[in-house]
Coordinates of C-alpha atoms in Angstrom, one line a residue:
M1 CA -18.3 -6.5 29.7
H2 CA -14.7 -5.3 30.1
S3 CA -13.2 -8.7 29.4
E4 CA -15.6 -9.2 26.5
S5 CA -14.7 -5.9 24.9
R6 CA -11.0 -6.7 25.3
W7 CA -11.6 -10.0 23.5
A8 CA -13.5 -8.1 20.7
R9 CA -10.7 -5.6 20.3
A10 CA -8.2 -8.4 20.1
T11 CA -10.3 -10.1 17.4
A12 CA -10.5 -6.9 15.4
V13 CA -6.7 -6.8 15.3
G14 CA -5.7 -10.4 15.2
L15 CA -8.2 -11.9 12.7
P16 CA -7.4 -9.5 9.8
A17 CA -3.7 -9.9 10.5
A18 CA -4.0 -13.7 10.5
V19 CA -6.1 -13.7 7.2
M20 CA -3.6 -11.4 5.6
S21 CA -0.7 -13.6 6.7
A22 CA -2.3 -16.7 5.2
I23 CA -3.1 -14.9 1.9
G24 CA 0.4 -13.5 1.6
A25 CA 2.2 -16.7 2.5
C26 CA 0.2 -18.8 0.0
G27 CA 2.3 -19.2 -3.2
L28 CA 5.1 -17.0 -1.9
D29 CA 7.7 -18.7 -4.0
R30 CA 6.3 -18.3 -7.5
G31 CA 9.5 -19.3 -9.2
G32 CA 10.8 -16.0 -10.6
M33 CA 11.6 -12.4 -9.8
W34 CA 10.8 -9.5 -11.9
R35 CA 13.1 -6.6 -12.6
D36 CA 12.5 -4.4 -9.4
E37 CA 12.7 -7.5 -7.2
G38 CA 15.9 -8.5 -9.0
V39 CA 17.4 -5.1 -8.1
T40 CA 16.5 -5.6 -4.5
F41 CA 18.0 -9.0 -4.5
Q42 CA 21.3 -8.1 -6.0
V43 CA 21.8 -4.8 -4.2
A44 CA 20.9 -6.2 -0.7
R45 CA 23.5 -8.9 -1.1
R46 CA 26.3 -6.3 -1.4
T47 CA 28.3 -5.1 1.6
V48 CA 27.1 -2.1 3.5
P49 CA 29.9 0.2 2.1
Q50 CA 29.0 -0.9 -1.4
I51 CA 25.3 -0.2 -0.7
W52 CA 26.2 3.2 0.7
R53 CA 28.3 4.1 -2.3
L54 CA 25.5 3.0 -4.7
L55 CA 23.0 5.3 -2.9
H56 CA 25.1 8.4 -3.7
G57 CA 24.4 7.9 -7.4
V58 CA 21.1 6.0 -7.7
D59 CA 18.2 4.6 -5.6
A60 CA 18.6 6.8 -2.6
V61 CA 14.9 6.6 -2.0
H62 CA 15.2 2.9 -1.3
G63 CA 18.3 3.1 0.8
L64 CA 16.8 2.2 4.2
Y65 CA 14.9 -0.7 2.6
Y66 CA 18.1 -2.1 1.0
L67 CA 19.9 -2.0 4.4
L68 CA 17.0 -3.8 6.0
M69 CA 17.0 -6.4 3.3
H70 CA 20.8 -6.8 3.6
A71 CA 20.2 -8.0 7.2
V72 CA 17.3 -10.3 6.1
L73 CA 19.2 -11.9 3.1
A74 CA 22.3 -12.4 5.2
V75 CA 20.2 -15.1 7.0
R76 CA 18.8 -16.8 3.9
A77 CA 19.2 -15.5 0.3
D78 CA 16.2 -16.7 -1.7
E79 CA 12.9 -15.5 -3.0
I80 CA 10.9 -16.5 0.1
A81 CA 13.2 -14.4 2.4
L82 CA 13.0 -11.6 -0.2
R83 CA 9.3 -11.3 0.0
L84 CA 8.7 -12.3 3.7
P85 CA 9.2 -8.7 5.1
S86 CA 6.4 -7.5 2.7
V87 CA 4.1 -10.3 3.9
C88 CA 4.8 -9.2 7.5
G89 CA 4.2 -5.5 6.6
A90 CA 0.9 -6.3 4.9
A91 CA -0.3 -8.4 7.9
A92 CA 0.7 -5.6 10.3
A93 CA -1.2 -3.1 8.1
A94 CA -4.4 -5.3 8.1
G95 CA -4.2 -5.5 11.9
L96 CA -3.6 -1.7 12.2
V97 CA -6.7 -1.1 10.0
G98 CA -8.7 -3.2 12.4
A99 CA -7.3 -1.3 15.4
L100 CA -8.2 2.0 13.8
G101 CA -11.7 0.9 13.1
A102 CA -12.2 -0.6 16.5
R103 CA -11.0 2.6 18.2
L104 CA -13.1 4.9 16.1
A105 CA -16.3 2.9 15.4
G106 CA -16.3 -0.3 17.5
A107 CA -14.7 -3.7 17.5
W108 CA -17.0 -5.3 14.8
A109 CA -16.6 -2.4 12.5
G110 CA -12.8 -2.6 12.9
C111 CA -12.8 -6.3 12.3
A112 CA -14.8 -5.7 9.1
A113 CA -12.4 -3.0 7.9
G114 CA -9.3 -5.1 8.5
L115 CA -10.9 -8.1 6.6
L116 CA -11.8 -5.8 3.7
Y117 CA -8.3 -4.5 3.6
A118 CA -6.9 -8.1 3.5
A119 CA -9.3 -9.1 0.8
T120 CA -8.2 -6.3 -1.6
P121 CA -6.1 -7.9 -4.5
M122 CA -3.8 -4.8 -4.6
V123 CA -2.8 -5.5 -1.1
G124 CA -2.0 -9.1 -1.8
Y125 CA -0.1 -8.2 -4.9
Y126 CA 2.3 -6.0 -3.0
A127 CA 2.4 -8.3 -0.1
Q128 CA 4.3 -10.7 -2.4
E129 CA 6.7 -8.3 -3.9
G130 CA 10.2 -7.7 -2.7
R131 CA 9.9 -3.9 -2.5
S132 CA 9.1 -1.5 0.4
Y133 CA 5.5 -0.5 -0.4
A134 CA 3.8 -2.9 2.1
L135 CA 6.2 -1.9 4.9
V136 CA 5.5 1.8 4.1
S137 CA 1.7 1.1 4.3
A138 CA 2.2 -0.4 7.7
G139 CA 4.3 2.5 8.9
V140 CA 1.8 5.1 7.8
L141 CA -1.1 3.3 9.4
A142 CA 0.8 2.9 12.6
A143 CA 1.5 6.6 12.6
T144 CA -2.2 7.4 12.0
L145 CA -3.2 5.2 15.0
L146 CA -0.6 6.9 17.1
L147 CA -1.9 10.3 16.0
V148 CA -5.4 9.4 17.1
R149 CA -4.1 8.2 20.5
A150 CA -1.9 11.3 20.9
V151 CA -4.9 13.6 20.2
D152 CA -6.9 11.7 22.8
G153 CA -4.3 12.6 25.4
D154 CA -2.1 9.5 25.5
G155 CA 1.1 11.6 25.0
L156 CA 2.5 9.6 22.1
W157 CA 3.7 12.4 20.0
W158 CA 7.3 11.2 20.1
A159 CA 6.2 7.7 18.9
Y160 CA 4.2 9.3 16.1
A161 CA 7.2 11.3 14.9
A162 CA 9.5 8.3 15.1
V163 CA 7.2 6.0 13.1
L164 CA 6.4 8.6 10.5
A165 CA 10.1 9.4 10.0
V166 CA 10.9 5.7 9.4
S167 CA 8.0 5.5 6.9
C168 CA 9.3 8.5 5.0
L169 CA 12.8 7.1 5.0
L170 CA 11.5 3.8 3.5
H171 CA 9.8 5.9 0.8
E172 CA 9.8 9.7 0.7
L173 CA 6.3 9.9 -0.8
A174 CA 4.9 8.6 2.5
A175 CA 5.2 12.3 3.5
L176 CA 1.9 12.9 1.7
A177 CA 0.3 11.2 4.7
V178 CA 1.2 14.3 6.7
C179 CA -1.3 16.3 4.6
A180 CA -4.0 13.7 5.3
H181 CA -3.3 14.0 9.0
A182 CA -3.5 17.8 8.9
V183 CA -7.0 17.5 7.3
S184 CA -8.0 15.0 10.0
L185 CA -7.0 17.4 12.7
A186 CA -8.9 20.2 11.1
C187 CA -12.0 18.0 10.9
A188 CA -11.7 17.1 14.6
R189 CA -11.3 20.8 15.5
V190 CA -8.5 20.2 17.9
R191 CA -7.2 22.9 20.2
R192 CA -4.2 25.1 19.5
G193 CA -2.0 23.1 21.8
V194 CA -2.6 19.9 19.8
W195 CA -1.7 21.8 16.6
G196 CA 1.5 23.0 18.2
R197 CA 2.6 19.5 19.3
W198 CA 1.7 18.0 15.9
A199 CA 3.7 20.8 14.2
C200 CA 6.8 20.0 16.4
A201 CA 6.5 16.3 15.5
V202 CA 6.2 17.0 11.8
G203 CA 9.1 19.4 12.0
A204 CA 11.3 16.7 13.5
V205 CA 10.3 14.4 10.7
G206 CA 11.2 17.0 8.1
I207 CA 14.6 17.5 9.6
V208 CA 15.3 13.8 9.5
T209 CA 14.1 13.3 5.9
L210 CA 15.5 16.5 4.4
P211 CA 18.8 15.0 3.3
L212 CA 17.0 12.1 1.6
A213 CA 14.8 14.6 -0.3
L214 CA 17.8 16.6 -1.5
V215 CA 19.7 13.5 -2.7
S216 CA 16.7 11.9 -4.4
R217 CA 15.8 15.1 -6.2
A218 CA 19.2 14.9 -7.9
Q219 CA 18.3 11.3 -9.0
S220 CA 14.9 12.3 -10.4
D221 CA 15.9 10.8 -13.8
Q222 CA 15.0 7.4 -12.4
V223 CA 11.3 8.2 -12.8
A224 CA 11.6 9.6 -16.3
W225 CA 9.6 6.7 -17.5
L226 CA 6.4 7.8 -15.7
R227 CA 3.7 9.4 -17.8
T228 CA 1.4 12.3 -16.9
P229 CA -1.7 10.9 -15.2
G230 CA -5.3 11.7 -16.3
W231 CA -8.8 11.1 -15.1
G232 CA -8.4 7.4 -16.1
S233 CA -5.7 7.1 -13.4
A234 CA -8.2 8.1 -10.7
G235 CA -10.7 5.5 -12.0
R236 CA -8.1 2.7 -12.1
L237 CA -7.0 3.6 -8.6
L238 CA -10.6 3.4 -7.3
R239 CA -11.1 0.0 -8.8
A240 CA -7.7 -1.2 -7.4
F241 CA -8.8 0.0 -3.9
V242 CA -11.9 -2.2 -3.9
P243 CA -11.8 -5.9 -3.2
V244 CA -13.8 -6.8 -6.4
P245 CA -13.1 -4.3 -9.2
T246 CA -16.1 -5.1 -11.4
G247 CA -19.7 -6.0 -11.2
M248 CA -22.4 -5.5 -8.6
V249 CA -20.0 -6.2 -5.7
F250 CA -17.9 -3.3 -6.8
W251 CA -20.8 -0.9 -6.8
A252 CA -22.1 -2.3 -3.5
C253 CA -18.7 -1.5 -1.9
V254 CA -18.7 2.0 -3.3
A255 CA -22.2 2.6 -2.1
L256 CA -21.3 1.4 1.4
A257 CA -18.2 3.6 1.4
L258 CA -20.3 6.6 0.4
L259 CA -22.8 5.8 3.2
G260 CA -19.9 5.6 5.6
A261 CA -18.5 8.9 4.4
C262 CA -21.9 10.7 4.6
A263 CA -23.7 9.1 7.6
G264 CA -21.0 7.0 9.4
P265 CA -19.3 7.8 12.6
R266 CA -17.7 11.3 12.3
A267 CA -14.5 10.2 14.0
L268 CA -14.0 7.4 11.6
T269 CA -14.9 9.6 8.6
G270 CA -12.5 12.3 9.8
V271 CA -9.6 9.9 9.7
A272 CA -10.5 7.6 6.7
L273 CA -11.7 10.1 4.2
P274 CA -8.6 12.4 4.2
L275 CA -6.4 9.3 4.1
V276 CA -8.0 7.8 1.0
L277 CA -8.4 11.1 -0.9
T278 CA -5.5 13.5 0.0
P279 CA -2.3 11.6 -0.9
P280 CA -3.6 10.4 -4.4
A281 CA -5.1 13.8 -5.2
L282 CA -2.0 15.7 -4.3
L283 CA 0.3 13.3 -6.2
I284 CA -1.9 13.3 -9.3
A285 CA -2.1 17.1 -9.2
V286 CA 1.7 17.5 -8.9
S287 CA 2.3 14.9 -11.6
R288 CA 0.3 17.0 -14.0
L289 CA 3.3 19.4 -14.0
R290 CA 6.1 16.8 -13.3
P291 CA 5.2 13.1 -13.7
M292 CA 5.7 11.4 -10.4
Y293 CA 2.5 9.3 -10.1
D294 CA 2.3 5.5 -9.8
D295 CA -0.5 3.7 -7.9
R296 CA 2.0 1.8 -5.7
Y297 CA 3.4 5.1 -4.3
V298 CA 0.1 5.7 -2.5
L299 CA -0.7 2.1 -1.5
Y300 CA -1.1 3.2 2.1
A301 CA -4.1 5.4 1.1
L302 CA -6.0 2.2 0.3
A303 CA -6.7 1.7 4.0
G304 CA -9.2 4.6 4.0
L305 CA -11.7 2.9 1.8
P306 CA -12.2 -0.3 3.9
L307 CA -12.6 1.9 6.9
L308 CA -15.3 3.9 5.2
T309 CA -17.0 0.7 3.9
A310 CA -17.0 -0.7 7.4
G311 CA -18.4 2.6 8.7
G312 CA -21.3 2.2 6.2
L313 CA -21.9 -1.3 7.3
A314 CA -21.9 -0.2 11.0
T315 CA -24.4 2.6 10.1
L316 CA -26.7 0.2 8.3
A317 CA -26.5 -2.3 11.2
G318 CA -27.3 0.5 13.7
A319 CA -30.3 1.7 11.7
V320 CA -31.7 -1.8 11.4
T321 CA -31.2 -2.5 15.1
H322 CA -32.9 0.8 16.0
A323 CA -35.9 -0.1 13.8
L324 CA -36.2 -3.5 15.4
R325 CA -36.0 -1.9 18.9
R326 CA -38.8 0.5 18.1
R327 CA -41.0 -2.4 17.0
A328 CA -40.2 -4.5 20.0
R329 CA -40.7 -2.0 22.8
P330 CA -44.3 -0.9 22.2
A331 CA -45.4 -4.5 22.2
A332 CA -43.8 -5.0 25.6
G333 CA -45.5 -1.8 26.8
R334 CA -49.0 -3.0 25.7
A335 CA -48.6 -6.1 27.8
L336 CA -48.8 -4.1 31.0
P337 CA -52.1 -2.7 32.5
R338 CA -52.8 0.8 31.4
R339 CA -52.6 2.1 35.0
A340 CA -49.1 0.6 35.4
R341 CA -47.7 2.6 32.6
P342 CA -45.5 5.5 33.8
A343 CA -46.2 9.0 32.7
P344 CA -43.6 10.1 30.1
A345 CA -41.1 12.4 31.6
P346 CA -40.9 15.9 30.1
R347 CA -38.0 16.5 27.8
T348 CA -35.6 18.9 29.2
R349 CA -32.4 20.5 28.0
P350 CA -30.0 19.9 30.9
D351 CA -27.2 21.7 29.2
R352 CA -29.1 25.1 29.3
T353 CA -27.6 26.1 32.7
P354 CA -24.4 28.2 32.7
D355 CA -22.6 25.6 34.9
D356 CA -23.2 22.8 32.3
R357 CA -22.1 25.0 29.4
A358 CA -18.9 25.9 31.3
R359 CA -18.3 22.2 32.0
R360 CA -18.7 21.3 28.3
R361 CA -16.4 24.1 27.2
A362 CA -13.7 23.0 29.7
R363 CA -13.9 19.3 28.7
P364 CA -11.0 18.4 26.3
R365 CA -12.0 17.6 22.8
T366 CA -11.4 14.0 21.7
W367 CA -11.9 12.0 18.6
A368 CA -15.1 10.5 20.1
E369 CA -16.8 13.9 20.6
P370 CA -17.9 14.6 17.0
L371 CA -19.9 11.3 17.1
T372 CA -23.2 13.3 17.5
G373 CA -26.0 11.2 16.0
A374 CA -23.7 8.3 15.1
F375 CA -24.4 4.6 15.8
T376 CA -22.1 2.9 18.2
F377 CA -21.8 -0.7 19.1
P378 CA -22.1 -1.7 22.7
G379 CA -18.7 -2.3 24.3
S380 CA -16.8 -0.3 21.7
W381 CA -14.3 2.3 22.7
A382 CA -16.6 5.1 21.4
D383 CA -19.5 3.7 23.3
R384 CA -17.5 3.6 26.6
R385 CA -16.3 7.1 26.1
A386 CA -19.9 8.3 25.5
R387 CA -21.1 6.5 28.6
A388 CA -18.2 7.8 30.7
G389 CA -19.8 11.3 31.0
T390 CA -23.1 12.4 32.6
R391 CA -26.4 12.3 30.8
A392 CA -26.0 16.0 30.2
D393 CA -22.9 15.3 28.2
R394 CA -24.7 13.0 25.7
P395 CA -26.1 15.0 22.9
A396 CA -29.8 14.9 22.4
G397 CA -31.0 12.7 19.6
S398 CA -28.0 10.4 19.6
L399 CA -28.8 6.8 18.6
T400 CA -27.2 3.9 20.5
L401 CA -27.7 0.1 20.2
P402 CA -29.8 -1.6 22.8
G403 CA -28.1 -3.0 25.9
T404 CA -26.0 0.1 26.7
R405 CA -26.5 2.4 29.6
A406 CA -27.6 5.3 27.3
D407 CA -30.4 3.0 26.0
R408 CA -32.5 3.3 29.2
P409 CA -34.0 6.8 28.9
A410 CA -36.6 8.2 31.3
G411 CA -40.2 7.4 30.2
S412 CA -39.5 4.0 28.9
L413 CA -42.6 1.9 28.3
T414 CA -41.2 -1.1 30.3
L415 CA -40.9 -1.1 34.0
P416 CA -37.8 -2.6 35.6
G417 CA -38.4 -5.8 37.4
T418 CA -41.6 -6.7 35.4
W419 CA -41.7 -9.7 33.0
A420 CA -41.9 -7.4 30.0
G421 CA -39.0 -5.3 31.2
R422 CA -36.8 -8.4 32.0
R423 CA -37.6 -9.9 28.6
A424 CA -36.8 -6.7 26.7
D425 CA -33.5 -6.2 28.6
A426 CA -32.4 -9.8 28.0
R427 CA -33.4 -9.6 24.4
A428 CA -31.7 -6.3 23.5
P429 CA -28.0 -7.4 23.7
A430 CA -28.7 -10.6 21.8
L431 CA -30.5 -8.6 19.1
A432 CA -27.6 -6.2 18.8
G433 CA -25.1 -9.1 18.5
V434 CA -27.2 -10.9 15.8
V435 CA -27.6 -7.7 13.7
A436 CA -23.9 -6.9 14.0
L437 CA -23.0 -10.4 13.0
G438 CA -25.5 -10.6 10.2
L439 CA -24.9 -7.2 8.6
V440 CA -21.2 -6.6 9.3
V441 CA -19.2 -9.7 9.8
V442 CA -20.9 -12.3 7.6
P443 CA -21.0 -10.2 4.4
V444 CA -17.3 -9.3 4.9
L445 CA -16.4 -12.9 5.3
L446 CA -18.3 -13.8 2.1
L447 CA -16.5 -11.0 0.3
V448 CA -13.1 -12.2 1.5
G449 CA -13.9 -15.7 0.1
Y450 CA -15.1 -14.2 -3.2
A451 CA -12.0 -12.0 -3.5
L452 CA -9.6 -15.0 -3.2
V453 CA -10.1 -15.7 -6.9
P454 CA -8.4 -12.4 -8.1
H455 CA -5.8 -12.9 -5.3
R456 CA -4.8 -16.3 -6.8
A457 CA -4.6 -14.8 -10.3
G458 CA -2.5 -11.9 -9.1
R459 CA 0.2 -14.0 -7.4
A460 CA 1.1 -15.8 -10.6
A461 CA 4.4 -15.0 -12.3
A462 CA 2.6 -14.1 -15.5
Q463 CA 1.0 -11.1 -13.7
R464 CA 4.4 -9.4 -13.3
P465 CA 5.9 -7.2 -16.0
D466 CA 8.7 -9.7 -16.8
D467 CA 10.4 -12.9 -15.6
L468 CA 14.1 -12.8 -15.0
A469 CA 14.2 -16.5 -14.1
A470 CA 12.8 -17.6 -17.5
L471 CA 15.5 -15.7 -19.3
S472 CA 18.2 -17.2 -17.2
W473 CA 16.8 -20.7 -17.8
A474 CA 16.8 -20.1 -21.5
A475 CA 20.5 -19.0 -21.3
A476 CA 21.5 -22.1 -19.3
R477 CA 20.0 -24.4 -22.0
Q478 CA 21.5 -22.7 -25.1
L479 CA 24.8 -21.0 -24.2
R480 CA 28.0 -22.9 -24.6
P481 CA 31.0 -22.5 -22.2
G482 CA 33.0 -19.4 -23.1
E483 CA 30.6 -17.9 -25.6
P484 CA 30.3 -14.1 -25.6
V485 CA 27.1 -12.4 -24.5
L486 CA 26.2 -8.8 -25.2
F487 CA 23.4 -7.0 -23.2
L488 CA 21.4 -4.4 -25.1
P489 CA 21.1 -2.1 -23.2
A490 CA 23.1 -2.6 -20.0
I491 CA 20.0 -2.9 -17.9
G492 CA 19.4 -6.3 -19.6
R493 CA 22.2 -7.5 -17.3
R494 CA 19.7 -7.7 -14.4
S495 CA 18.7 -11.2 -15.3
A496 CA 22.3 -12.3 -15.0
L497 CA 22.7 -10.5 -11.7
A498 CA 19.5 -12.0 -10.2
Y499 CA 20.1 -15.5 -11.6
P500 CA 23.8 -15.8 -12.3
A501 CA 23.8 -19.6 -12.7
G502 CA 22.3 -19.4 -16.2
F503 CA 25.1 -17.2 -17.4
A504 CA 27.9 -18.7 -15.4
A505 CA 29.5 -20.4 -18.5
A506 CA 29.2 -17.4 -20.8
R507 CA 31.5 -14.4 -21.1
D508 CA 30.1 -10.9 -20.6
V509 CA 32.0 -9.3 -23.5
A510 CA 31.2 -5.6 -22.8
L511 CA 31.6 -5.5 -19.0
R512 CA 34.5 -3.5 -17.7
E513 CA 33.7 -3.3 -14.0
S514 CA 31.0 -5.0 -12.0
G515 CA 28.2 -3.0 -10.4
A516 CA 29.3 -3.8 -6.8
R517 CA 32.8 -2.5 -7.5
S518 CA 31.8 0.6 -9.6
G519 CA 28.9 1.7 -7.3
T520 CA 26.3 1.3 -10.0
L521 CA 23.4 -1.0 -10.6
Y522 CA 24.6 -2.8 -13.7
G523 CA 28.3 -2.1 -13.9
R524 CA 30.4 0.0 -16.3
E525 CA 31.1 -1.1 -19.9
V526 CA 34.0 -0.8 -22.3
G527 CA 34.2 1.6 -25.3
A528 CA 33.8 0.8 -29.0
V529 CA 37.5 0.1 -29.6
E530 CA 37.9 -2.3 -26.7
L531 CA 34.6 -4.0 -27.6
R532 CA 35.7 -4.5 -31.2
R533 CA 39.0 -6.0 -30.0
R534 CA 37.2 -8.4 -27.6
L535 CA 34.9 -9.6 -30.4
A536 CA 37.7 -9.9 -33.0
G537 CA 37.8 -13.7 -33.1
A538 CA 34.2 -14.4 -32.2
H539 CA 32.0 -16.0 -34.9
R540 CA 28.9 -16.5 -32.6
L541 CA 27.5 -13.8 -30.3
W542 CA 24.5 -14.1 -28.0
V543 CA 22.5 -11.0 -27.5
V544 CA 20.1 -10.3 -24.6
A545 CA 18.0 -7.5 -25.9
E546 CA 15.0 -5.5 -24.6
P547 CA 12.2 -5.3 -27.1
Y548 CA 12.9 -1.7 -28.1
A549 CA 16.7 -2.2 -28.5
L550 CA 16.7 -3.9 -31.9
R551 CA 13.8 -2.0 -33.5
P552 CA 14.7 -0.2 -36.7
G553 CA 15.4 3.5 -36.2
P554 CA 18.0 5.9 -34.9
L555 CA 20.7 4.9 -32.6
P556 CA 20.5 5.6 -28.8
A557 CA 22.0 8.8 -27.4
D558 CA 24.3 7.0 -24.9
P559 CA 27.7 6.6 -26.6
V560 CA 28.4 3.2 -25.2
E561 CA 25.0 1.8 -26.2
R562 CA 25.4 3.5 -29.6
A563 CA 28.7 1.8 -30.2
K564 CA 27.4 -1.6 -29.2
L565 CA 24.4 -1.4 -31.5
A566 CA 26.4 0.0 -34.4
L567 CA 29.0 -2.9 -34.1
L568 CA 26.2 -5.5 -33.9
R569 CA 24.4 -4.1 -37.0
R570 CA 27.6 -3.8 -39.0
E571 CA 29.5 -7.1 -38.3
F572 CA 26.8 -9.6 -37.2
S573 CA 23.5 -10.8 -38.5
P574 CA 20.7 -12.9 -36.7
A575 CA 21.0 -16.6 -37.1
G576 CA 18.1 -18.7 -38.3
R577 CA 17.8 -20.5 -35.0
G578 CA 18.7 -20.1 -31.4
Q579 CA 16.2 -17.4 -30.7
A580 CA 14.4 -17.6 -27.3
P581 CA 11.8 -14.9 -26.7
V582 CA 10.8 -14.6 -23.1
R583 CA 7.6 -13.2 -21.6
G584 CA 7.8 -9.4 -21.0
G585 CA 9.6 -8.7 -24.3
A586 CA 13.2 -9.6 -23.4
S587 CA 14.8 -12.1 -25.7
L588 CA 18.0 -14.2 -26.1
R589 CA 19.1 -14.2 -29.7
L590 CA 22.0 -15.8 -31.5
Y591 CA 24.0 -13.7 -34.0
V592 CA 26.7 -14.9 -36.4
R593 CA 29.5 -12.9 -38.0
R594 CA 28.9 -11.6 -41.5
E595 CA 31.1 -12.4 -44.4
P596 CA 33.5 -9.5 -45.3
A597 CA 31.7 -8.8 -48.5
A598 CA 28.3 -8.6 -46.8
R599 CA 29.3 -5.9 -44.3
G600 CA 27.7 -2.6 -45.0
P601 CA 28.8 0.9 -44.0
A602 CA 28.6 1.7 -40.4
A603 CA 25.2 2.9 -39.3
T604 CA 26.7 5.5 -37.0
A605 CA 27.2 8.2 -39.6
A606 CA 23.6 9.3 -40.1
G607 CA 22.5 12.4 -38.2
P608 CA 22.6 13.3 -34.6
P609 CA 21.8 10.6 -32.0
V610 CA 18.2 10.4 -31.0
R611 CA 16.7 8.4 -28.2
P612 CA 14.5 5.4 -29.3
A613 CA 10.8 5.7 -29.3
G614 CA 10.4 3.5 -26.2
P615 CA 13.0 4.5 -23.7
P616 CA 13.9 2.0 -21.0
R617 CA 13.2 2.5 -17.4
P618 CA 16.4 3.9 -16.1
G619 CA 16.2 1.9 -13.0
P620 CA 13.8 0.8 -10.3
S621 CA 11.5 3.3 -8.7

């Protein structure tokens, strides 16, 4: 039994990790980066001093991730290497979900939870994105598993604090997981000493991450593009957390999750339910006052829903197995002569004595103790912990699957050594295995196969907000050597930074100092006088413009952007050809110089500057 349970635990961790690795690696090179990935790619290829200088002005929240990707891209600088750490993080997260489920509800339930996590399209989406969110999820789940082990007495508080600190340094909103852990400890009703050790670990994490929080607060303008979330945000997040977001499969998953939350193993519910509810609820509540919410910031909370769904499957399997056992045992008992049937033993309450009550009070509280009345699989961690104590330690009325030591109570209708007893004992483990396989693993495997369709659709380049490679290819086809290019606004330069080959022959007419040298993302630009001087002899001008930049309306508030747009409107006009719109709204347009008589008055004299109706994202978040 010990070697078999070890194999089951290894399967619960390894199989979801392998499935997630295969899903993440399939189609990893989709032929183009979008804007946030482009920022990672161009920043991570800078030197460490240049990255450190950049973090003082922008993107401090991603500083540790940029340093990690600097080491990765130093080996190979391409899109596969850019996304490979996210694939590894998603695979590790799937294995950790399986490990959590196996520890709290049994190996088969853990395997089901890990496979459900791997089958969720939102996980696959961020597994193929060159940002830190998949790694943050793996870090938070590893910290959660270490917390469970530390509470059980393994003495891993230092490891819990270290992993949680790294997760918060990868993205500071991972600190919301600390609130979920606090709720889990409250549900487990741990002792005062456990609370003290947890508080020391969290205090150490706070000391480490406090400088990052102070610096990133000064850079809060980077998330000015976020909007105030409403009730619709919660509904969209729920559908994103489920492997199939529509139809009967969606409602079946929700029903199983509710079953797991209400009737599943209490240890599993006490960990999974706070994880899936607390971080999104807190972030949405805070964002009602100051918008900070985006679903990717709480990607790690998604792991709670597969755990609850697996708990519901385990509860359903336990109920069916218990019903089959009740039907099988009376039949075996009727096969014996009436005089051979033993008299039922009177039910007693062995914990009524003062010695038993003192022993129960002295026993340390563990995550497995609240499993009163729960269904446990034979060979699982929770089942072994339940069988480790005396019969007096097992609460009355607890239901276990056949084949365990606790499943042979006094007064059974089958005698040991008889034909009916041997047959019932031999049939019980097989019955438990068949029910676990039929009600837990097989539906999950079918759901994984069904969810591969949205997985394939989500990894296409068309599912990303924009495509920097397509814009660079359009520039390579149409730009002549030495022709000037103007980026409206400056963040449009991200395509040239991510794919410089397409703009290698052109001349960036407004650039004064590159981003690497100036410590910025997109560089510093010249003023209106210098820009007019550089364009004095140009008759053709290529403009890379965001969709909002050329809309009719007031000029932008930034003086450099206002000068560029005023000069373009006054001295140039769109040509009849040479326009190349690209998916996502960005476009490459050809402008020609106006005739002197056709030039109108400068557009800069009308009123105070006002921001355009659709402000750009100031930078990656």
